[in-house]
mmCIF file of C-alpha atoms in Angstrom:
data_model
loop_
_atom_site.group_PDB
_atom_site.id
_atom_site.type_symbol
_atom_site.label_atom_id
_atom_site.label_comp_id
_atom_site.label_asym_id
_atom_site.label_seq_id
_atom_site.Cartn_x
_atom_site.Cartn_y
_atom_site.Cartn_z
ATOM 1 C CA UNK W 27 -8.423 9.018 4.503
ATOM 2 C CA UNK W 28 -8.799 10.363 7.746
ATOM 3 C CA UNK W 29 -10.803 8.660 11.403
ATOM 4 C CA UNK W 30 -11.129 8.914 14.517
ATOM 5 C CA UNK W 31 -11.128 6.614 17.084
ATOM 6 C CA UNK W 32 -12.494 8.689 19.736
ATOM 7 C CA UNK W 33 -12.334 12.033 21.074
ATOM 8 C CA UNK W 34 -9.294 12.155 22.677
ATOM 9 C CA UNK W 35 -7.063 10.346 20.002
ATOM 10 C CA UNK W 36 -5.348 11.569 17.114
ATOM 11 C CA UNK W 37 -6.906 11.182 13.869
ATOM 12 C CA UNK W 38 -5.358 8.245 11.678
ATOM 13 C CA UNK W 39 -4.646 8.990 8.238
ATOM 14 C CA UNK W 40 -3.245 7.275 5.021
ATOM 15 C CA UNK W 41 -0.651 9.624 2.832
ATOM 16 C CA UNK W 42 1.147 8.420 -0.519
ATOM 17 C CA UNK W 43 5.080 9.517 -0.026
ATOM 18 C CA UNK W 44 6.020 8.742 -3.276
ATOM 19 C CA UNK W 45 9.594 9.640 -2.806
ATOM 20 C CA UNK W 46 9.724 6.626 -0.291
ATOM 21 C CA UNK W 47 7.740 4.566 -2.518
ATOM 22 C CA UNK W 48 4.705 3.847 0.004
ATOM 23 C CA UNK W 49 1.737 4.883 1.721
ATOM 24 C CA UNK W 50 2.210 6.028 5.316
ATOM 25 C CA UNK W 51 -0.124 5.004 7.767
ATOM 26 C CA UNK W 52 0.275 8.312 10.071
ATOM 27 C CA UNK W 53 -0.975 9.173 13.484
ATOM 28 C CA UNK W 54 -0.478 12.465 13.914
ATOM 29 C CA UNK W 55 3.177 13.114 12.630
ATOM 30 C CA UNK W 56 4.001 9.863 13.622
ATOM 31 C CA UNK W 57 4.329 6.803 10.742
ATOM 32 C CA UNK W 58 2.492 3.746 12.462
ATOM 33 C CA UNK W 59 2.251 1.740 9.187
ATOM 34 C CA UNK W 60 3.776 1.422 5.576
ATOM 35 C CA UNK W 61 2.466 -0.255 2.072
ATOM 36 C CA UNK W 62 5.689 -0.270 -0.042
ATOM 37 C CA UNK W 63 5.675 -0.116 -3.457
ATOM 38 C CA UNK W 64 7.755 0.701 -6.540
ATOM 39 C CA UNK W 65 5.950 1.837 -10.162
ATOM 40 C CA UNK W 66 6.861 -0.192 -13.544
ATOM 41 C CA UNK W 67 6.285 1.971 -16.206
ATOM 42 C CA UNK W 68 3.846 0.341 -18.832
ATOM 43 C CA UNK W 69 5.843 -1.768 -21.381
ATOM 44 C CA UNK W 70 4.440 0.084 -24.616
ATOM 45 C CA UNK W 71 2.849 3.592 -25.533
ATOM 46 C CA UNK W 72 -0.689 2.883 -24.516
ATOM 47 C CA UNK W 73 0.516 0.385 -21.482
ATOM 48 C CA UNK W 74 -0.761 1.767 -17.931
ATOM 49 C CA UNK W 75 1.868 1.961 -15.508
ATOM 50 C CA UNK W 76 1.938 -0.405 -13.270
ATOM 51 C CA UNK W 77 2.076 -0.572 -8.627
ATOM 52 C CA UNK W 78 3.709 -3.307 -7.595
ATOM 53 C CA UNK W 79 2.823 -3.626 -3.806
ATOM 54 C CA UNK W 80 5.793 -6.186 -1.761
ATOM 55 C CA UNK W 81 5.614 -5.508 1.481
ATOM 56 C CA UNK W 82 2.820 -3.725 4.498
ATOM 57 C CA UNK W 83 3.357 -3.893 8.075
ATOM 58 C CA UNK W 84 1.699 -1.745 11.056
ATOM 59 C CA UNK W 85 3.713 -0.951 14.025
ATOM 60 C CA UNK W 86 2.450 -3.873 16.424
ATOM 61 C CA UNK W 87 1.594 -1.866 19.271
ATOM 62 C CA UNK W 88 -0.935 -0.660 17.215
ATOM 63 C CA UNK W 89 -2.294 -4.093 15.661
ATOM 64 C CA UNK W 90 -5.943 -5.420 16.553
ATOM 65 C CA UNK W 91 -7.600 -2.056 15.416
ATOM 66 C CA UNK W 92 -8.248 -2.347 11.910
ATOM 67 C CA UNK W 93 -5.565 -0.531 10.340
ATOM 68 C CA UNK W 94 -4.011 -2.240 8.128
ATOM 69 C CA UNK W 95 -7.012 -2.924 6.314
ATOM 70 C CA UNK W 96 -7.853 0.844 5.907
ATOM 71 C CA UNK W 97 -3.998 1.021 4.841
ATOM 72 C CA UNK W 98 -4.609 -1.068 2.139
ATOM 73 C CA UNK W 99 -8.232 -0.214 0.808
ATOM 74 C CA UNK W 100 -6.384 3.677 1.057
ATOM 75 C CA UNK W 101 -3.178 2.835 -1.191
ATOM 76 C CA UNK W 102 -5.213 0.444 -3.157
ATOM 77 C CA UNK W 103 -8.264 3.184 -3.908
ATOM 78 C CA UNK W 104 -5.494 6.020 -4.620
ATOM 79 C CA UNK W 105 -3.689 3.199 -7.144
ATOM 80 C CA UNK W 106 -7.348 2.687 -8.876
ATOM 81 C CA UNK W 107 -8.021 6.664 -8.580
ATOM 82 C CA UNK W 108 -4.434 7.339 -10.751
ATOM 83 C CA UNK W 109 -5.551 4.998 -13.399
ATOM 84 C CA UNK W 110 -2.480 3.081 -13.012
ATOM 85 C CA UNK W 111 -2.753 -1.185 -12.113
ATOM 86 C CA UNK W 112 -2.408 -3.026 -9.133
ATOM 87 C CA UNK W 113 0.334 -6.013 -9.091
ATOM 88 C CA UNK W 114 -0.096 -7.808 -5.739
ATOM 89 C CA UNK W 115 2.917 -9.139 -4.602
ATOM 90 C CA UNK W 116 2.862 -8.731 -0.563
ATOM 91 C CA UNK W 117 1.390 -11.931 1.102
ATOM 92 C CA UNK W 118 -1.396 -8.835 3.235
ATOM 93 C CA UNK W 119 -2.771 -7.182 0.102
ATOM 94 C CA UNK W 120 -2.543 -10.453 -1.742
ATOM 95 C CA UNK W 121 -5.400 -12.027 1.206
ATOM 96 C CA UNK W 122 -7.156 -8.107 0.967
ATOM 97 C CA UNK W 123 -7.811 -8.580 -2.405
ATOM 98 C CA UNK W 124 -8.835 -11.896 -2.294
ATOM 99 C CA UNK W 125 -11.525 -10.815 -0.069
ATOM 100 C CA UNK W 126 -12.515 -7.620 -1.093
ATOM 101 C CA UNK W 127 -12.301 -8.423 -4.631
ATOM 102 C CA UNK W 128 -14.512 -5.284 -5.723
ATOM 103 C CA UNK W 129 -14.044 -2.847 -6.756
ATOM 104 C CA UNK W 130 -10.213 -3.776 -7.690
ATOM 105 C CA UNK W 131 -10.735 -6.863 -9.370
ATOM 106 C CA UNK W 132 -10.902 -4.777 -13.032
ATOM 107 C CA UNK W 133 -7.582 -3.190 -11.691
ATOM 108 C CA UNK W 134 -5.698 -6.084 -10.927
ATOM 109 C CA UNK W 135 -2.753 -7.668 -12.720
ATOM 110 C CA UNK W 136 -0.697 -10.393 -12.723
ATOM 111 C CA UNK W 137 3.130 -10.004 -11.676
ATOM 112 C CA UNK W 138 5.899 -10.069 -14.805
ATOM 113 C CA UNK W 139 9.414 -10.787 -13.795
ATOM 114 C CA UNK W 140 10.339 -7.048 -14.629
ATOM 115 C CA UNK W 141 7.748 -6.354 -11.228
ATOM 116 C CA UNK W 142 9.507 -9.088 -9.038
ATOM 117 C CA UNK W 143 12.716 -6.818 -10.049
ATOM 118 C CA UNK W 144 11.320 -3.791 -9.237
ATOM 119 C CA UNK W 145 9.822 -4.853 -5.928
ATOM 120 C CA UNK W 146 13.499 -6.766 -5.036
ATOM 121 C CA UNK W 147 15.381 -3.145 -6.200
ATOM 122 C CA UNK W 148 12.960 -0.859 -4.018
ATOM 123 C CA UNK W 149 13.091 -3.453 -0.672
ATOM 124 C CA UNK W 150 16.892 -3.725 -1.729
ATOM 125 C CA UNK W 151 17.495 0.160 -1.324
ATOM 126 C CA UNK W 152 15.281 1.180 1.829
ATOM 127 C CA UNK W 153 17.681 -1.596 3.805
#
């Protein structure tokens, strides 16, 4: 997803690094924001896999101008788009989805214990 802000400024854009586990909010080459993640594969054959979202943040000299809002409808549309679910475990996409309940409310799961792990192993490693 890609915006401008005005002429001058660099276009903002929202890119899934999956080796990192989360969706970059990026100004230019620059990350301004992150929506971490970690995947639980589906617990039987025909079981979607699963994105557990724990933690978003944007940089705060760039708070106040919507972005972590298009952060999350970005990581949250690309989750839908994949066909995979959406476990909410991050207090910011927890209150997003809560108030933008469509078009995600059909992909929406509850947490399992095996996603709290996951989520506690991924924020474990990036430290």
């Amino acid at each position: 997803m890609t915006g401008h802000t005005g002429e001058d400024e660099v276009a903002v854009e929202v890119v899934d690094n999956p080796d990192r586990g989360r969706f970059e909010l990026r100004e230019g080459e620059e990350v301004i924001g992150v929506a971490r993640y970690a995947v639980v594969p589906g617990d039987a054959p025909d079981a979607t896999d699963r994105v557990v979202f724990f933690h978003t943040e944007v940089r705060h000299d760039h708070e106040g101008r919507g972005l972590a809002a298009r952060l999350a409808s970005s990581a949250l549309e690309a989750t839908m788009a994949s066909g995979r679910s959406i476990v909410a475990l991050c207090p910011y996409i927890k209150v997003y989805l809560r108030r933008h309940p469509e078009p995600y409310a059909g992909s929406v799961v509850t947490p399992t214990a095996v996603d709290v792990e996951a989520a506690e192993r991924a924020a474990a490693a990036e430290r």
